[in-house]
Amino acid sequence: MFNKVEQVKHLPISFGEIARYVIVPGDPNRVPIISELLDDVEHQGKNREFNAARGKYKGIDVSIVSTGIGCPSTAIAVEELIHIGAKVFIRIGTSGSVDGSAKKGDIFIATAAVRDDGTSKQYIPIEFPALADIKVLDSLIKASAALKVPTKVGVCQSKDSFFGEVEPERMPVAEYLDTKWKAWQRGSVGASEMEAATLFTLSSIFDVGAGGIFAVETSDKETIHKITKIVLESICYMEKGVDNV
Amino acid sequence: MSKEDAAEEVKGGLLDEAVQYHVQLKKGDISDFVILPGDPGRVEFIAEHFDKAKLVAENREYKTMTGEYKGRPVTVTSTGIGCPSAAIAIEELANVGASTFVRCGTSGAMQEHTRVGEKVIATGAVRYEGTSIQYMPIEFPAVASHDMVLALKNSAIKNKLDHHLGIVQSKDSFYGQHNPEKMPIADELRQKWDAWVKGGVLCSEMEAATIFVVGSYRKVRTGAVLLVAGDQARGESLTKEEYKDNMSESVRLILDSSLDIEVGGENG
């Protein structure tokens, strides 16, 4: 699949430059914000939308690599990250709310994702479920409880068209978008974002772990830091193997 | 949405009847925790593992017994084969007080490392079936409740049972899986099967996907334990005696997990 060369095609990093645990935000500009909570941070470079940094949290090696917006670039990042040795992916993102259970300012942990994306279908037929890894999910829930940060836990929707969600009425397929959106609302989908379905599907197929945690309708630094803290503590749980899952 | 709202939404139809149309059950007949085998003939066998049990209803493929396990109220209801009858069972059982559903079924191995006799705890299911798409578009994930998955996992460890955690495949056509080459859509069946195998799907069965999707919509807790009873690739299957012993292990795994689920509690 890959040429046996030192470099991968898109990421600014290569073999030996990646931690087992990788935080994957969408926004390259969020990489330095997340890295503020790490020790010994090294900014490793940027190519296209892929910005990479590495540091330590309580002695554990942690990488941060942005995926860019959407499942196509996320799939590239995930494939190349797995190739160079990443084992556990935790997406930190922002999201909209769908059924109203998660409100502006809430923190949402995804159990699974609606595959309203095009990329994951080019890996495995649509009937296959996009699931967060149970160990990553459980660690995120345990970490947020230990930090006393309230969260909502549930299914998220991953879409390809941002404006199809926020301004569906101006789209040629307005009715189609509306019908589907109502189904997600009735089916208790909590959050809407743009990368989890492909991240979860690929991680299942390639037998690595993945999870996702989102700031609902907000992206201020304080909330991102709160989420980052949960993610970093969840990595400690996983590293200790507390629940043997 | 509260439970009351969920009940309100279905008012005005068959589901509003005091005695549910197909399962022939009313409030008070069942516990909050329901074990779902496919086979009505397995209901009595499962209930033998309870400390006490009595038959409460039997109609079509739906046979229900309610009792107690270590002081915890439990119910077993058969769903019949396939997602259509399983969806009816969950809808009607949820209407009369069930809030946790754990399928207790059999399956065929799909991976080199899934062997007959092992128990698969499903984290999610491939929706290769027609029922769940009449509830939710196909993009929606058929996902088990994470707290139920963890309770089952803990129970399997406590009971020292060989088990796997992962995705299972739910199909509608039993013979389409067993004799794909005979089917007009042979190529599609084979292509998809190969994709599931490459995607790491552990075993094949016929009800989990709809149980998970309808469960999400009805806001109830769901899980599934699938005993690997056959292995097409190796030509292996359990003998009658082995099957009984292994099914007993599955039942105990589920019953012990019920002790971690709050009685009558909110859904997962």
PDB file of N, CA, C and O in Angstrom, chain B residues 20 22 24 34 38 63 124 136 139 146 171 183 188-189 212 229 237 244 247 249 267:
ATOM      1  N   GLN B  20     -50.777  -6.158  24.995  1.00  0.00           N
ATOM      2  CA  GLN B  20     -50.087  -5.912  23.728  1.00  0.00           C
ATOM      3  C   GLN B  20     -50.454  -6.987  22.694  1.00  0.00           C
ATOM      4  O   GLN B  20     -50.490  -8.184  22.999  1.00  0.00           O
ATOM      5  N   HIS B  22     -49.334  -8.672  19.969  1.00  0.00           N
ATOM      6  CA  HIS B  22     -48.665  -9.925  19.584  1.00  0.00           C
ATOM      7  C   HIS B  22     -48.096 -10.714  20.762  1.00  0.00           C
ATOM      8  O   HIS B  22     -48.230 -11.928  20.808  1.00  0.00           O
ATOM      9  N   GLN B  24     -49.022 -10.513  23.811  1.00  0.00           N
ATOM     10  CA  GLN B  24     -50.103 -10.828  24.762  1.00  0.00           C
ATOM     11  C   GLN B  24     -49.688 -10.589  26.218  1.00  0.00           C
ATOM     12  O   GLN B  24     -49.963 -11.399  27.108  1.00  0.00           O
ATOM     13  N   VAL B  34     -35.193  -7.910  30.205  1.00  0.00           N
ATOM     14  CA  VAL B  34     -35.740  -8.995  29.387  1.00  0.00           C
ATOM     15  C   VAL B  34     -34.647  -9.655  28.548  1.00  0.00           C
ATOM     16  O   VAL B  34     -33.898  -8.989  27.833  1.00  0.00           O
ATOM     17  N   GLY B  38     -34.096 -16.233  20.217  1.00  0.00           N
ATOM     18  CA  GLY B  38     -34.918 -16.279  19.019  1.00  0.00           C
ATOM     19  C   GLY B  38     -35.970 -17.381  19.151  1.00  0.00           C
ATOM     20  O   GLY B  38     -37.155 -17.188  18.886  1.00  0.00           O
ATOM     21  N   LYS B  63     -43.055 -16.379  23.419  1.00  0.00           N
ATOM     22  CA  LYS B  63     -43.332 -17.084  24.674  1.00  0.00           C
ATOM     23  C   LYS B  63     -42.599 -16.343  25.778  1.00  0.00           C
ATOM     24  O   LYS B  63     -41.422 -16.010  25.627  1.00  0.00           O
ATOM     25  N   GLY B 124     -21.907  -3.618  18.398  1.00  0.00           N
ATOM     26  CA  GLY B 124     -22.744  -3.027  17.363  1.00  0.00           C
ATOM     27  C   GLY B 124     -23.036  -4.087  16.317  1.00  0.00           C
ATOM     28  O   GLY B 124     -22.543  -5.216  16.428  1.00  0.00           O
ATOM     29  N   MET B 136     -35.062   3.891  10.885  1.00  0.00           N
ATOM     30  CA  MET B 136     -34.034   4.930  10.767  1.00  0.00           C
ATOM     31  C   MET B 136     -33.251   4.719   9.481  1.00  0.00           C
ATOM     32  O   MET B 136     -32.966   3.583   9.108  1.00  0.00           O
ATOM     33  N   GLU B 139     -27.752   5.067   7.377  1.00  0.00           N
ATOM     34  CA  GLU B 139     -26.493   5.647   7.876  1.00  0.00           C
ATOM     35  C   GLU B 139     -26.375   5.584   9.402  1.00  0.00           C
ATOM     36  O   GLU B 139     -25.286   5.674   9.958  1.00  0.00           O
ATOM     37  N   HIS B 146     -23.511   1.203  25.834  1.00  0.00           N
ATOM     38  CA  HIS B 146     -22.158   0.928  26.331  1.00  0.00           C
ATOM     39  C   HIS B 146     -22.160   0.382  27.756  1.00  0.00           C
ATOM     40  O   HIS B 146     -21.334  -0.446  28.100  1.00  0.00           O
ATOM     41  N   LYS B 171     -28.380 -10.465   9.317  1.00  0.00           N
ATOM     42  CA  LYS B 171     -28.879 -10.681   7.945  1.00  0.00           C
ATOM     43  C   LYS B 171     -30.335 -11.096   8.002  1.00  0.00           C
ATOM     44  O   LYS B 171     -30.833 -11.501   9.055  1.00  0.00           O
ATOM     45  N   MET B 183     -27.981 -18.306  -4.910  1.00  0.00           N
ATOM     46  CA  MET B 183     -28.882 -17.158  -4.963  1.00  0.00           C
ATOM     47  C   MET B 183     -28.657 -16.324  -6.224  1.00  0.00           C
ATOM     48  O   MET B 183     -27.524 -16.178  -6.674  1.00  0.00           O
ATOM     49  N   GLU B 188     -23.364 -10.199  -5.037  1.00  0.00           N
ATOM     50  CA  GLU B 188     -23.500  -9.194  -3.983  1.00  0.00           C
ATOM     51  C   GLU B 188     -23.292  -9.827  -2.605  1.00  0.00           C
ATOM     52  O   GLU B 188     -22.620  -9.265  -1.744  1.00  0.00           O
ATOM     53  N   LEU B 189     -23.896 -11.006  -2.411  1.00  0.00           N
ATOM     54  CA  LEU B 189     -23.770 -11.677  -1.119  1.00  0.00           C
ATOM     55  C   LEU B 189     -22.306 -11.967  -0.792  1.00  0.00           C
ATOM     56  O   LEU B 189     -21.848 -11.723   0.315  1.00  0.00           O
ATOM     57  N   PHE B 212     -30.879  -3.208  18.290  1.00  0.00           N
ATOM     58  CA  PHE B 212     -30.108  -2.019  18.656  1.00  0.00           C
ATOM     59  C   PHE B 212     -30.738  -0.726  18.110  1.00  0.00           C
ATOM     60  O   PHE B 212     -30.801   0.284  18.807  1.00  0.00           O
ATOM     61  N   ALA B 229     -22.069 -21.043  17.376  1.00  0.00           N
ATOM     62  CA  ALA B 229     -22.547 -22.426  17.364  1.00  0.00           C
ATOM     63  C   ALA B 229     -22.058 -23.182  16.135  1.00  0.00           C
ATOM     64  O   ALA B 229     -22.071 -24.412  16.099  1.00  0.00           O
ATOM     65  N   SER B 237     -19.347 -27.579  14.121  1.00  0.00           N
ATOM     66  CA  SER B 237     -20.517 -27.122  14.871  1.00  0.00           C
ATOM     67  C   SER B 237     -20.551 -27.829  16.220  1.00  0.00           C
ATOM     68  O   SER B 237     -19.889 -28.852  16.412  1.00  0.00           O
ATOM     69  N   LYS B 244     -25.885 -27.303  24.654  1.00  0.00           N
ATOM     70  CA  LYS B 244     -26.631 -27.083  25.892  1.00  0.00           C
ATOM     71  C   LYS B 244     -25.735 -26.462  26.969  1.00  0.00           C
ATOM     72  O   LYS B 244     -26.111 -25.478  27.610  1.00  0.00           O
ATOM     73  N   MET B 247     -24.816 -22.907  25.899  1.00  0.00           N
ATOM     74  CA  MET B 247     -25.952 -21.985  26.019  1.00  0.00           C
ATOM     75  C   MET B 247     -26.199 -21.662  27.495  1.00  0.00           C
ATOM     76  O   MET B 247     -26.511 -20.521  27.839  1.00  0.00           O
ATOM     77  N   GLU B 249     -23.917 -21.393  29.706  1.00  0.00           N
ATOM     78  CA  GLU B 249     -22.904 -20.382  30.041  1.00  0.00           C
ATOM     79  C   GLU B 249     -23.338 -18.996  29.574  1.00  0.00           C
ATOM     80  O   GLU B 249     -23.186 -18.002  30.287  1.00  0.00           O
ATOM     81  N   ASN B 267     -32.957   4.215  31.372  1.00  0.00           N
ATOM     82  CA  ASN B 267     -32.332   3.456  30.294  1.00  0.00           C
ATOM     83  C   ASN B 267     -30.901   3.902  30.016  1.00  0.00           C
ATOM     84  O   ASN B 267     -30.518   4.992  30.336  1.00  0.00           O
TER      85      ASN B 267
END
